[in-house]
PDB file of C-alpha atoms in Angstrom:
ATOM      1  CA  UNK G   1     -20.618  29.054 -15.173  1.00 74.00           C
ATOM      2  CA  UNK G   2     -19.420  27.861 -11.623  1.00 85.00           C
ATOM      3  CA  UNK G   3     -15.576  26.741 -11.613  1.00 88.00           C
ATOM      4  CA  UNK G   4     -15.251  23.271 -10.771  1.00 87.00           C
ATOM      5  CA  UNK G   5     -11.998  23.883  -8.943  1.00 87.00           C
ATOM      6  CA  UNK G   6     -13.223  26.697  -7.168  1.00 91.00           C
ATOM      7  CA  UNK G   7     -16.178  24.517  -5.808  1.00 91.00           C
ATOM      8  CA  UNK G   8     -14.029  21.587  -4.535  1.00 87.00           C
ATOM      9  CA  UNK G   9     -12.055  24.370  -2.761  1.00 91.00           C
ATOM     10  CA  UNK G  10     -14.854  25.378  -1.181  1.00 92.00           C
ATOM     11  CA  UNK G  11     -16.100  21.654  -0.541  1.00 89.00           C
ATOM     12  CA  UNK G  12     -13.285  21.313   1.056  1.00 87.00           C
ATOM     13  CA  UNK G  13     -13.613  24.472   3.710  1.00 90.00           C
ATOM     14  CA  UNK G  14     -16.779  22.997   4.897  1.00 90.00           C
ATOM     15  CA  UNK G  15     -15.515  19.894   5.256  1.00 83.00           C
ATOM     16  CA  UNK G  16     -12.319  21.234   7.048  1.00 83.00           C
ATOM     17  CA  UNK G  17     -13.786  24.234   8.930  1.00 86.00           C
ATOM     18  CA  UNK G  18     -10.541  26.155   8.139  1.00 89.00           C
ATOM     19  CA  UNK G  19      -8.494  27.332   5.177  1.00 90.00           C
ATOM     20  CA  UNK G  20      -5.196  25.789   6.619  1.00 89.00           C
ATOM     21  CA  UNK G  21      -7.586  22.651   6.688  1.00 85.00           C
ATOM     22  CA  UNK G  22      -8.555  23.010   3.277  1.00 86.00           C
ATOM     23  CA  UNK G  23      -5.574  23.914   1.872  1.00 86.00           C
ATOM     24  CA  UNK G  24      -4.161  20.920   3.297  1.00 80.00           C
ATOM     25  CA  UNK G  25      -6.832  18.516   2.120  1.00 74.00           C
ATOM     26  CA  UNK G  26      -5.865  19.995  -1.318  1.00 78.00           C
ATOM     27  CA  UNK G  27      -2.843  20.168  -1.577  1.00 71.00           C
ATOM     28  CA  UNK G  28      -2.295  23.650  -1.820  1.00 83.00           C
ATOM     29  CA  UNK G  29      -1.539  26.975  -0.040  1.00 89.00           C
ATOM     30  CA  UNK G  30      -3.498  28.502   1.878  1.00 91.00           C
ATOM     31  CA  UNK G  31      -3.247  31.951  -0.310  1.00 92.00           C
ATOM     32  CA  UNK G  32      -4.825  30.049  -3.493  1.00 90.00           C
ATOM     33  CA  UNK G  33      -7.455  28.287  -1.200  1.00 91.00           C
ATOM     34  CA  UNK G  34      -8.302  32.315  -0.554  1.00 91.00           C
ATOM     35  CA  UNK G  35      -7.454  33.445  -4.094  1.00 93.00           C
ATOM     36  CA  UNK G  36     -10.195  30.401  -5.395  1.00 91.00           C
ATOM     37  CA  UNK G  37     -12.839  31.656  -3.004  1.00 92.00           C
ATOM     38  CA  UNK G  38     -12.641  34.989  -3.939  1.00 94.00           C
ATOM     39  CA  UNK G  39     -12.873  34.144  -7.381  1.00 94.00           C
ATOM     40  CA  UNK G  40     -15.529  31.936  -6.346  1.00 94.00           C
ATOM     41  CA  UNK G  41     -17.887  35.408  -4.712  1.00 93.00           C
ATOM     42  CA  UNK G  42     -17.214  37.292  -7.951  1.00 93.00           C
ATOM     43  CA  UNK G  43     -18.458  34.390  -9.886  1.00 92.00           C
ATOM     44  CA  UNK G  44     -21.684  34.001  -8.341  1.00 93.00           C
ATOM     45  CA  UNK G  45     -22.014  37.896  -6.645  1.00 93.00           C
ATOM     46  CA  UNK G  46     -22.785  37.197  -3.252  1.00 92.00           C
ATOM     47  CA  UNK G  47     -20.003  36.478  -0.310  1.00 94.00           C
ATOM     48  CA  UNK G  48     -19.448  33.325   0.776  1.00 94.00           C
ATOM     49  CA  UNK G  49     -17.116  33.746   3.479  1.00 91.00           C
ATOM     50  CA  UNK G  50     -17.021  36.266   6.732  1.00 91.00           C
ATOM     51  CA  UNK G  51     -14.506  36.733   9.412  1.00 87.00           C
ATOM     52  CA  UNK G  52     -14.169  34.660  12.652  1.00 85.00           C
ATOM     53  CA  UNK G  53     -12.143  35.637  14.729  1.00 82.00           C
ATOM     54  CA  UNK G  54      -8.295  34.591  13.508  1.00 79.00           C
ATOM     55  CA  UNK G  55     -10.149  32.544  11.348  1.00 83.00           C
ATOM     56  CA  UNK G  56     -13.065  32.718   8.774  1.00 87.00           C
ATOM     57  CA  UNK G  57     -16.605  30.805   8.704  1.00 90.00           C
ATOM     58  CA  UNK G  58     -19.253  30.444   6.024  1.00 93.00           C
ATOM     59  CA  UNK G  59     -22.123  32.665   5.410  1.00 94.00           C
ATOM     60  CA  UNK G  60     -25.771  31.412   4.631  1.00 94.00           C
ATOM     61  CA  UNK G  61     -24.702  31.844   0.925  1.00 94.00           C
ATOM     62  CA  UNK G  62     -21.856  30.137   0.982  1.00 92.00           C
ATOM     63  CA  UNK G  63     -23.166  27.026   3.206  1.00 92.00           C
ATOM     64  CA  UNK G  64     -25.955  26.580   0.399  1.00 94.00           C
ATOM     65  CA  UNK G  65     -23.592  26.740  -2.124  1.00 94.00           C
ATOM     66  CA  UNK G  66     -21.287  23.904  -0.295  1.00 91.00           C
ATOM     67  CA  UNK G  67     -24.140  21.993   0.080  1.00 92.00           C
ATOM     68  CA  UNK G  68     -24.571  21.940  -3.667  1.00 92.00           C
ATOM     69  CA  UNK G  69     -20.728  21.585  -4.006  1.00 89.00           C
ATOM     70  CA  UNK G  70     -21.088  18.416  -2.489  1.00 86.00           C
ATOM     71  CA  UNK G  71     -23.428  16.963  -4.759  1.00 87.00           C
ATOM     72  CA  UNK G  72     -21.992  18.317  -7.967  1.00 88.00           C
ATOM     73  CA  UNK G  73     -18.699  16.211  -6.918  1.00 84.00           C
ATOM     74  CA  UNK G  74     -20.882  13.132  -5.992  1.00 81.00           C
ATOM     75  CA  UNK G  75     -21.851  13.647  -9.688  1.00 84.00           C
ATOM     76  CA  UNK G  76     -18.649  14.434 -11.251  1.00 83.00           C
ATOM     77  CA  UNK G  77     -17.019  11.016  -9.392  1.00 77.00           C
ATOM     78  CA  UNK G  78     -19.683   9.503 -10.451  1.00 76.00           C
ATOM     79  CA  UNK G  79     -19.437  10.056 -14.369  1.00 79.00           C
ATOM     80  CA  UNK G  80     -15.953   9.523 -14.029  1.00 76.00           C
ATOM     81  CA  UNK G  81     -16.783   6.296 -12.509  1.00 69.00           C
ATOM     82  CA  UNK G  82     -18.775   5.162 -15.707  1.00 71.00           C
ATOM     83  CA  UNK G  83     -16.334   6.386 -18.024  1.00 73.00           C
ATOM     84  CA  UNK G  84     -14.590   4.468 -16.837  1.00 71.00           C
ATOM     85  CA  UNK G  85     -16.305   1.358 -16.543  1.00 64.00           C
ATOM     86  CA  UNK G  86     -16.870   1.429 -20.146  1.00 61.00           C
ATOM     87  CA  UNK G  87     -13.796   1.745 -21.134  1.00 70.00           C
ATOM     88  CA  UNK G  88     -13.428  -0.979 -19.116  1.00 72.00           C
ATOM     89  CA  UNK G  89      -9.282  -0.082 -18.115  1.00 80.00           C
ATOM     90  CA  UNK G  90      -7.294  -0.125 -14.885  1.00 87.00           C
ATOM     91  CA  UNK G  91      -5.308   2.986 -15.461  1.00 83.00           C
ATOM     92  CA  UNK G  92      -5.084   6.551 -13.493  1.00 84.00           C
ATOM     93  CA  UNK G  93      -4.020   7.238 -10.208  1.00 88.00           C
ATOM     94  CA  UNK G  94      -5.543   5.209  -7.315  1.00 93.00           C
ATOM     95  CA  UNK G  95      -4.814   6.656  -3.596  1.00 94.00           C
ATOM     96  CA  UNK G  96      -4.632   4.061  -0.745  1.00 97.00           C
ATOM     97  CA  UNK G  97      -3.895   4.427   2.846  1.00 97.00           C
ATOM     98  CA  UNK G  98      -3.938   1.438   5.420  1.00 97.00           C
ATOM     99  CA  UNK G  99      -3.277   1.232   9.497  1.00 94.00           C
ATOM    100  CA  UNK G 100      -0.201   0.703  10.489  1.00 91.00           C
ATOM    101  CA  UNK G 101      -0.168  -3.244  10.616  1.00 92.00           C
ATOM    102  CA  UNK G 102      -1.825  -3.714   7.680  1.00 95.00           C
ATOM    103  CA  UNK G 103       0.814  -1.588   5.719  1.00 94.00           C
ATOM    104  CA  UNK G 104       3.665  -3.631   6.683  1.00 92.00           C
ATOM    105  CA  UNK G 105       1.347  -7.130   6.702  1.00 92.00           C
ATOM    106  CA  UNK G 106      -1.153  -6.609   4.332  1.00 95.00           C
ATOM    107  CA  UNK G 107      -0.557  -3.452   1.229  1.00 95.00           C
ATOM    108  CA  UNK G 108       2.405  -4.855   0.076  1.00 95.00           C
ATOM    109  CA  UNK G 109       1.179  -7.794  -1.062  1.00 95.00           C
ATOM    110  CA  UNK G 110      -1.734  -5.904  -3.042  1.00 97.00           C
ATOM    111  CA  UNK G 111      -0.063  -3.375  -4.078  1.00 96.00           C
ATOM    112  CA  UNK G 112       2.404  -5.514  -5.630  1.00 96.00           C
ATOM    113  CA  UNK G 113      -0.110  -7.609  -7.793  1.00 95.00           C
ATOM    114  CA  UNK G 114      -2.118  -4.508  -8.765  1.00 95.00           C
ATOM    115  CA  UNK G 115       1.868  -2.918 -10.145  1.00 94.00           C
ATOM    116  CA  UNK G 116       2.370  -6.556 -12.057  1.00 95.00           C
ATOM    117  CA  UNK G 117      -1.336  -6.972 -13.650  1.00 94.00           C
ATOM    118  CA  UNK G 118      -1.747  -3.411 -14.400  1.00 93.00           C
ATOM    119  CA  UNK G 119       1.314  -1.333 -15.078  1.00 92.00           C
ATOM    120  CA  UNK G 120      -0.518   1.453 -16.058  1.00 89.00           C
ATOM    121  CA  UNK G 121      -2.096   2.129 -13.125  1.00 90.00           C
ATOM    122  CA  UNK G 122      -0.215   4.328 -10.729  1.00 91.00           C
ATOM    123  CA  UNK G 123       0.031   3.770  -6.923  1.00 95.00           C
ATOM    124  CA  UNK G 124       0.259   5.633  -4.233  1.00 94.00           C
ATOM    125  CA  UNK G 125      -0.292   5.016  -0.956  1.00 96.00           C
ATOM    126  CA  UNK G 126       0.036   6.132   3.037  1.00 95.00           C
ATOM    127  CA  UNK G 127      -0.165   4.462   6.429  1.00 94.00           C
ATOM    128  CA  UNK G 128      -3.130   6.041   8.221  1.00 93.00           C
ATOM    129  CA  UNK G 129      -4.710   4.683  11.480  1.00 90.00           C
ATOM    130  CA  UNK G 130      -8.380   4.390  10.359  1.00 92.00           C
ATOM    131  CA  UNK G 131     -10.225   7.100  11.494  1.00 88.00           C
ATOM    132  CA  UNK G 132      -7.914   9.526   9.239  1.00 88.00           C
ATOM    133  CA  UNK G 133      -7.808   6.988   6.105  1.00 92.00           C
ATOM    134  CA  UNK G 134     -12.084   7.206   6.289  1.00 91.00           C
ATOM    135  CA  UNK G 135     -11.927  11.244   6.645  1.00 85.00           C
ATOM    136  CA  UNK G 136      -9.491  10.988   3.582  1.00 86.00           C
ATOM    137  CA  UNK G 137     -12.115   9.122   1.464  1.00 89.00           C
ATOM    138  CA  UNK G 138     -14.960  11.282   2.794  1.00 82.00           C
ATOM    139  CA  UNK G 139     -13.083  14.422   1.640  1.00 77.00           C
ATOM    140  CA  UNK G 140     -12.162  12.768  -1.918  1.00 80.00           C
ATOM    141  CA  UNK G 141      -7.834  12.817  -0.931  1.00 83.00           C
ATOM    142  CA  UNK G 142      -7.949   8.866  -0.636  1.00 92.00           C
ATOM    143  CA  UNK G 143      -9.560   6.691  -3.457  1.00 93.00           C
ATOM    144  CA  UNK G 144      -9.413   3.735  -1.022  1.00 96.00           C
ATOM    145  CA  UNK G 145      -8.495   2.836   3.267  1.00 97.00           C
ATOM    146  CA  UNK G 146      -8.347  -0.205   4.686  1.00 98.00           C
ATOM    147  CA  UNK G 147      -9.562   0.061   8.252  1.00 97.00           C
ATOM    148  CA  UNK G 148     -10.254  -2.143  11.301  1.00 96.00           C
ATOM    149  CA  UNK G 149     -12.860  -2.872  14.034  1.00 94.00           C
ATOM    150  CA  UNK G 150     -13.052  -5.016  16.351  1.00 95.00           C
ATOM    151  CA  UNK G 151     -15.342  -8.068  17.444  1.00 92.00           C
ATOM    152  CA  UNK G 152     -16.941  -5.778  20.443  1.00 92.00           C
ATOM    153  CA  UNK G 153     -16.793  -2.602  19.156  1.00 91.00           C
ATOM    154  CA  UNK G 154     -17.737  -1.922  15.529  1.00 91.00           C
ATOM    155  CA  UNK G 155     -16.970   1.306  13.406  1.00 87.00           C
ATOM    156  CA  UNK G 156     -19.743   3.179  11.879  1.00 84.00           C
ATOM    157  CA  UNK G 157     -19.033   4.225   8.265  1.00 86.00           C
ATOM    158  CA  UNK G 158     -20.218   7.835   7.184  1.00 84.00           C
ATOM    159  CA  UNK G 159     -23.130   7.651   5.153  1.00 82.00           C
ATOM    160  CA  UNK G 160     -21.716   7.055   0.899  1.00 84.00           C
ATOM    161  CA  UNK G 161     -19.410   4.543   1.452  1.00 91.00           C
ATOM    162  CA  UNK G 162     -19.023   1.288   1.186  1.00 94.00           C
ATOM    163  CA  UNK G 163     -16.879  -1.184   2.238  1.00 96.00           C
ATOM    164  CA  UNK G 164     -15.432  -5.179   1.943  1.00 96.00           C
ATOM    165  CA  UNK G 165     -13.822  -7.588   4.403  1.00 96.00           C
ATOM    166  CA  UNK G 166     -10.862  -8.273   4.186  1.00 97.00           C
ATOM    167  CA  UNK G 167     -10.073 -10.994   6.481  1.00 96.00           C
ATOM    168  CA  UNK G 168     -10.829 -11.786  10.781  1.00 95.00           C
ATOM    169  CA  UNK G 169      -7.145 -10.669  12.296  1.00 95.00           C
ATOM    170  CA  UNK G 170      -6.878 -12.556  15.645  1.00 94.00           C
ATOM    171  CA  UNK G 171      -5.183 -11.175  18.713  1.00 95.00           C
ATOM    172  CA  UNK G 172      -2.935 -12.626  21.428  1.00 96.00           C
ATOM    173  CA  UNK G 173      -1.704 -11.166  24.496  1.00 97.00           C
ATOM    174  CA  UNK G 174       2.134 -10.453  24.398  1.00 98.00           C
ATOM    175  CA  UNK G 175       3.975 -10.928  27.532  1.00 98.00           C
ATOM    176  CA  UNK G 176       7.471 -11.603  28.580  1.00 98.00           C
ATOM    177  CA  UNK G 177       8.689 -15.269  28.474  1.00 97.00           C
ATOM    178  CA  UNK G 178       8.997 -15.359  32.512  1.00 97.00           C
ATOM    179  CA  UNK G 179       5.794 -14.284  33.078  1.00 98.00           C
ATOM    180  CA  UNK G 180       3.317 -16.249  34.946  1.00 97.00           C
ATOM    181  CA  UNK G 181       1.187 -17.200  32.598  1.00 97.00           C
ATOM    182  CA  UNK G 182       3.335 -17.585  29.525  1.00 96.00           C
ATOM    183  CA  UNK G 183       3.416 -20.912  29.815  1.00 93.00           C
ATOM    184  CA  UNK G 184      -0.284 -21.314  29.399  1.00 96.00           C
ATOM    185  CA  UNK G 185      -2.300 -22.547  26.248  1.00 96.00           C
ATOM    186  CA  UNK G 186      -5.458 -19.884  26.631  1.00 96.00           C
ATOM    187  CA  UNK G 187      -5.476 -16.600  28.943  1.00 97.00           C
ATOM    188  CA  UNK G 188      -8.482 -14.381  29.863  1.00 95.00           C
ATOM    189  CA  UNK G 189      -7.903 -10.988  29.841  1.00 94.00           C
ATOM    190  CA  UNK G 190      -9.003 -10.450  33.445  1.00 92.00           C
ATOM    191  CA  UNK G 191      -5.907 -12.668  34.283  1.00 95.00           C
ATOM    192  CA  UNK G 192      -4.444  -9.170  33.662  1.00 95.00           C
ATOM    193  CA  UNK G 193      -6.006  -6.566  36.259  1.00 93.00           C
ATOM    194  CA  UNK G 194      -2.902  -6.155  37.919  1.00 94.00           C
ATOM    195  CA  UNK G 195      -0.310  -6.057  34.985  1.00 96.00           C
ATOM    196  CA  UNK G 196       0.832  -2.857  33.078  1.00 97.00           C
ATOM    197  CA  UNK G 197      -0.398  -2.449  29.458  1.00 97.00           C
ATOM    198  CA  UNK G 198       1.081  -0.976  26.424  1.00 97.00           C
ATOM    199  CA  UNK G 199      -0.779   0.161  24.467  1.00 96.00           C
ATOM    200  CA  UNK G 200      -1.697   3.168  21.292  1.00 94.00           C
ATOM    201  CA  UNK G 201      -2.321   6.600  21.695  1.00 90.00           C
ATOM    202  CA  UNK G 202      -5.264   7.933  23.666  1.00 88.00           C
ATOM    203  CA  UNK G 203      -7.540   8.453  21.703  1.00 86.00           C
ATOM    204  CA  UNK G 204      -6.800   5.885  19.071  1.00 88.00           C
ATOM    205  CA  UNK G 205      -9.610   3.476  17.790  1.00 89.00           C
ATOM    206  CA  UNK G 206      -7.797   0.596  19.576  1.00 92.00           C
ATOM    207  CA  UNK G 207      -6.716   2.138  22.251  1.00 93.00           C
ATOM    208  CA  UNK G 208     -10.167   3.019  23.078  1.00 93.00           C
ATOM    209  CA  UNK G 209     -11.536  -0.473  22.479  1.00 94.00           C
ATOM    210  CA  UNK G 210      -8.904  -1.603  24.920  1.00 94.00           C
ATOM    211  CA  UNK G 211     -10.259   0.124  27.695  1.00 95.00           C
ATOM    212  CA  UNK G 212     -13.671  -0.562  26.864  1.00 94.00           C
ATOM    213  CA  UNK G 213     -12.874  -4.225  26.918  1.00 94.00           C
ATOM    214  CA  UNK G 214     -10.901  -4.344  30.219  1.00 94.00           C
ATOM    215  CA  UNK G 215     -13.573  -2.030  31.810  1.00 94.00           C
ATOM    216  CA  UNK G 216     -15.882  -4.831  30.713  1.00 92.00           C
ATOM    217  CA  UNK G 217     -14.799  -7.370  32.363  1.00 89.00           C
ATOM    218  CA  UNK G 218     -14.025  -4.850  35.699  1.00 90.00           C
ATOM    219  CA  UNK G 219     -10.589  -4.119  35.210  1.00 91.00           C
ATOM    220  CA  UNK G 220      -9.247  -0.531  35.428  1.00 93.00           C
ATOM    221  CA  UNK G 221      -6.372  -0.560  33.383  1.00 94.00           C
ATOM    222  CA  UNK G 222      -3.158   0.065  34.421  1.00 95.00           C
ATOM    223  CA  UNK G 223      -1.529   1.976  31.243  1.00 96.00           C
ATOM    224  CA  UNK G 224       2.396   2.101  31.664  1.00 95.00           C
ATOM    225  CA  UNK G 225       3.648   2.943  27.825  1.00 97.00           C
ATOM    226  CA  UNK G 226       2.182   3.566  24.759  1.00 95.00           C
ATOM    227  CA  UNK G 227       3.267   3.068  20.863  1.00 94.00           C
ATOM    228  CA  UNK G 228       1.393   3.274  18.162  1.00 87.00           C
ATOM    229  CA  UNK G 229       3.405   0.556  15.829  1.00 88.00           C
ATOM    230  CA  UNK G 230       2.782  -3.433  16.996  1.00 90.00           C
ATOM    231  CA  UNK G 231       6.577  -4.239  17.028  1.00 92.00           C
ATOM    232  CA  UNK G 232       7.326  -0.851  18.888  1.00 94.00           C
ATOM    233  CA  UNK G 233       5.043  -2.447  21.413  1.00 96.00           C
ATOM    234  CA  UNK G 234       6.554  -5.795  21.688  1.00 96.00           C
ATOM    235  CA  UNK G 235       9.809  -4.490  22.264  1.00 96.00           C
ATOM    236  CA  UNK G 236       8.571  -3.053  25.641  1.00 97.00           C
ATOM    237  CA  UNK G 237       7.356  -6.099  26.515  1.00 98.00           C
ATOM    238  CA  UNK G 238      10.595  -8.009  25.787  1.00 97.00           C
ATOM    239  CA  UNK G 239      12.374  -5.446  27.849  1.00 97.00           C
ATOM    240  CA  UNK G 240       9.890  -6.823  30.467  1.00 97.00           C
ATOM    241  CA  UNK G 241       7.221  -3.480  30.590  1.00 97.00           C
ATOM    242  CA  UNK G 242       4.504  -4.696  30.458  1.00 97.00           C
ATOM    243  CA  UNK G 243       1.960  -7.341  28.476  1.00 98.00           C
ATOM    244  CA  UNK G 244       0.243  -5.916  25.010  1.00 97.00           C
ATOM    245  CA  UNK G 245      -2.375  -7.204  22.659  1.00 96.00           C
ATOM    246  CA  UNK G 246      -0.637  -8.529  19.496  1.00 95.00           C
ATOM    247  CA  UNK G 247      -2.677  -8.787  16.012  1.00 94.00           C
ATOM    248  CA  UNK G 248      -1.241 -11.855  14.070  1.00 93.00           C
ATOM    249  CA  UNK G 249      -1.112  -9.498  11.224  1.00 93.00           C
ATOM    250  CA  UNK G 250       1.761  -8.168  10.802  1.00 84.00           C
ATOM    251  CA  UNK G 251       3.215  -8.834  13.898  1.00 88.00           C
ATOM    252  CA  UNK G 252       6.007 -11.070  13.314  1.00 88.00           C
ATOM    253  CA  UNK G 253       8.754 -11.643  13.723  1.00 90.00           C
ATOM    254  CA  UNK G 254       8.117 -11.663  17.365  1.00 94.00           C
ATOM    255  CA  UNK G 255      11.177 -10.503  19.578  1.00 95.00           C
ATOM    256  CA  UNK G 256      13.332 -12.645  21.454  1.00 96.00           C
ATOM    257  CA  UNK G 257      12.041 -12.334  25.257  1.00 96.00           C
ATOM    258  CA  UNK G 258       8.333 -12.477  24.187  1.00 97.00           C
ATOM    259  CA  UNK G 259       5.363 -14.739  23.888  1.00 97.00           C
ATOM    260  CA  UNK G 260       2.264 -14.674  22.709  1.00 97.00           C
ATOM    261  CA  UNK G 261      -0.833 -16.417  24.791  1.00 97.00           C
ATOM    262  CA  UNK G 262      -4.290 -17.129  22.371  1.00 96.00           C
ATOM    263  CA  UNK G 263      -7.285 -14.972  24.585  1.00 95.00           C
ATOM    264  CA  UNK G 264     -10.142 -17.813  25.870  1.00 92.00           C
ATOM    265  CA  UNK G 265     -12.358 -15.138  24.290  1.00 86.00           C
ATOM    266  CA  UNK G 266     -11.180 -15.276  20.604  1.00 89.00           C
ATOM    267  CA  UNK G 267     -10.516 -11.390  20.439  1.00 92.00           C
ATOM    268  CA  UNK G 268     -10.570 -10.859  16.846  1.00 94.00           C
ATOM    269  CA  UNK G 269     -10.210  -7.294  14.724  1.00 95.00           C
ATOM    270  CA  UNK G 270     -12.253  -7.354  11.583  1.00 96.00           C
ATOM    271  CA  UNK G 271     -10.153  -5.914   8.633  1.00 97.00           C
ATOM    272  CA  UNK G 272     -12.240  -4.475   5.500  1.00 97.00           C
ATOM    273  CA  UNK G 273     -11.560  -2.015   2.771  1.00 98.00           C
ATOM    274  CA  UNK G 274     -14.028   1.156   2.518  1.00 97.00           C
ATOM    275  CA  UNK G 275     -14.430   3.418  -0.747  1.00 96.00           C
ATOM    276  CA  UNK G 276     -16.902   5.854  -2.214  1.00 90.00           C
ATOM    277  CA  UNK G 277     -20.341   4.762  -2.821  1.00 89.00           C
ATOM    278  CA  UNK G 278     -19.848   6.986  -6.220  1.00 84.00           C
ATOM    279  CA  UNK G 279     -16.941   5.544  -7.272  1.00 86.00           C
ATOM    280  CA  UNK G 280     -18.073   1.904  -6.843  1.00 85.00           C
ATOM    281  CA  UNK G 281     -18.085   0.951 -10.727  1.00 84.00           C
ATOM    282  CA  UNK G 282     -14.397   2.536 -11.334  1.00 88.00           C
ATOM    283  CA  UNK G 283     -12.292  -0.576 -12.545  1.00 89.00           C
ATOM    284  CA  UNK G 284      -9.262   0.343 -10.406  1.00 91.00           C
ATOM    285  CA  UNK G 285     -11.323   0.159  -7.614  1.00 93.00           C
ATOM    286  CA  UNK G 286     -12.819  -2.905  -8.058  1.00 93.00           C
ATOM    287  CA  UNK G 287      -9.525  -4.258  -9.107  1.00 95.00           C
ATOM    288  CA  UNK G 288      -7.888  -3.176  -6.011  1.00 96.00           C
ATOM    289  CA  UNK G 289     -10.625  -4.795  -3.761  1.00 97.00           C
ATOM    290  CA  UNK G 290      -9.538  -7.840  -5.642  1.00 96.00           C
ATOM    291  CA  UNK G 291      -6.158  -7.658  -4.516  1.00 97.00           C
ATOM    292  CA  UNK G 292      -6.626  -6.566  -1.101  1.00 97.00           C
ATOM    293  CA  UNK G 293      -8.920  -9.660  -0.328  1.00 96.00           C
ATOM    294  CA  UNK G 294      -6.423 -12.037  -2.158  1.00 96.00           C
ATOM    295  CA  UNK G 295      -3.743 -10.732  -0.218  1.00 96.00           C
ATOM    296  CA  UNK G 296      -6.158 -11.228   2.949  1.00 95.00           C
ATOM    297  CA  UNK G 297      -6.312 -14.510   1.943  1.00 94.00           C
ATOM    298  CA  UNK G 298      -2.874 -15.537   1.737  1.00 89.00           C
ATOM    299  CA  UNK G 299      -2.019 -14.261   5.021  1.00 82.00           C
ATOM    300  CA  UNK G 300      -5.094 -15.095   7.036  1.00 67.00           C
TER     301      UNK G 300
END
């Protein structure tokens, strides 16, 4: 009889590639993520793991075995999923992480409502930018993430999830109140080819669609700070920095020394909700879709 524990540990090293990766993912040390596999060989006779290195990989065994892993969670979520559906309550534990912006102008709002209509479900959630919060639901650590694209540049979802707008988040450019164009009504972002920008991390989903946006339209941008929080940014622009873009949601109360400028173009970032595919009939879940678009609505 394989040990359903055991299996998710090792889920999780394929996933991770690492047991400091798994262990992580699970909360656990990295010792028991080695004690569980090695349980795990004497279960099933064969070894599963070999040395790499500093580090350790999967054999041909223990690949086939993870691929089965997989599955035999996909089915375990999945009963639990219509057990609970027939029972038909919002209880348990539901996991939620969110962007940055969205956890300060969006999750409380949900969150709150879910606590007040169903006080025995318990809550916990994270701020994630979105590429982590869909790894988390991949790997099974997050129940639910609300992510972003944008208008120009869409995210793909891994194959078994799903997802749900939320609302259409529209974005202004920041700038300091004596620039030259703040007293304008519309801008176009190639207005900007010779201003600094602040902007998020490299490597960040929106930093990257920044650049691919200005590139677009045959600017090379000129990055002079970056900040991953929206009101981090605007207070380098009221300290007269640089110009930003600024997502209505959750962006105010805008700093003294700043104003925002609507983009001719409409730049928009779509916000939606992504879960497992196998967890789609779980009440909490649908529940908490509920509240994340109602709270979508009220700030849209």
């Amino acid at each position: 009889m394989l040990n359903l524990e055991r299996l998710r540990t090792l889920d999780a090293l394929a996933r991770h590639g690492s047991v400091s990766g798994a262990a992580e993912s699970l909360h656990i040390t990295t010792s028991a993520v080695s004690q569980q596999m090695s349980k795990l060989e004497r279960e099933v006779g064969q070894q599963l793991l070999a040395k790499n290195g500093r580090g350790v990989r999967l054999t041909d065994a223990g690949r086939l075995l993870a691929e089965h892993a997989a599955r035999i969670l996909s089915q375990v979520e999945l009963a639990r999923s219509d057990l609970e559906a027939q029972r038909g309550e919002v209880a348990g534990e539901l996991r939620v992480s969110a962007f940055p912006t969205a956890a300060r102008g969006l999750l409380p709002h949900a969150l709150s409502a879910l606590r007040e209509r169903h006080p025995a479900l318990r809550l916990r959630s994270c701020e994630l930018e979105p590429e982590r919060g869909i790894a988390g639901v991949v790997r099974g650590d997050l129940d639910l993430a609300v992510v972003l694209d944008w208008y120009n540049k869409p995210m793909a979802l891994p194959d078994g999830l799903v997802k749900a707008p939320i609302l259409d988040d529209p974005a202004d450019v920041a700038m300091p109140v004596d620039h030259r164009l703040a007293g304008r009504d519309e801008v176009d972002l190639a207005e900007f080819a010779d201003d600094e920008w602040i902007t998020w991390g490299e490597g960040e989903f929106c930093h990257e669609w920044l650049m691919f946006t200005l590139r677009s339209k045959g600017i090379e941008p000129i990055v002079g700070h970056r900040a991953a929080e929206t009101h981090t940014q605007l207070g380098l622009v009221a300290a007269g920095l640089g110009v930003c873009i600024a997502p209505l949601l959750g962006r105010h109360p805008v700093p003294d020394g700043v104003v925002t400028v609507p983009v001719r173009q409409r730049v928009r970032r779509h916000v939606y909700v992504a879960w497992r595919a196998d967890a789609d009939r779980r009440p909490s879940i649908r529940a908490a879709v509920k509240a994340l678009r109602a709270a979508g609505e009220s700030v849209a």
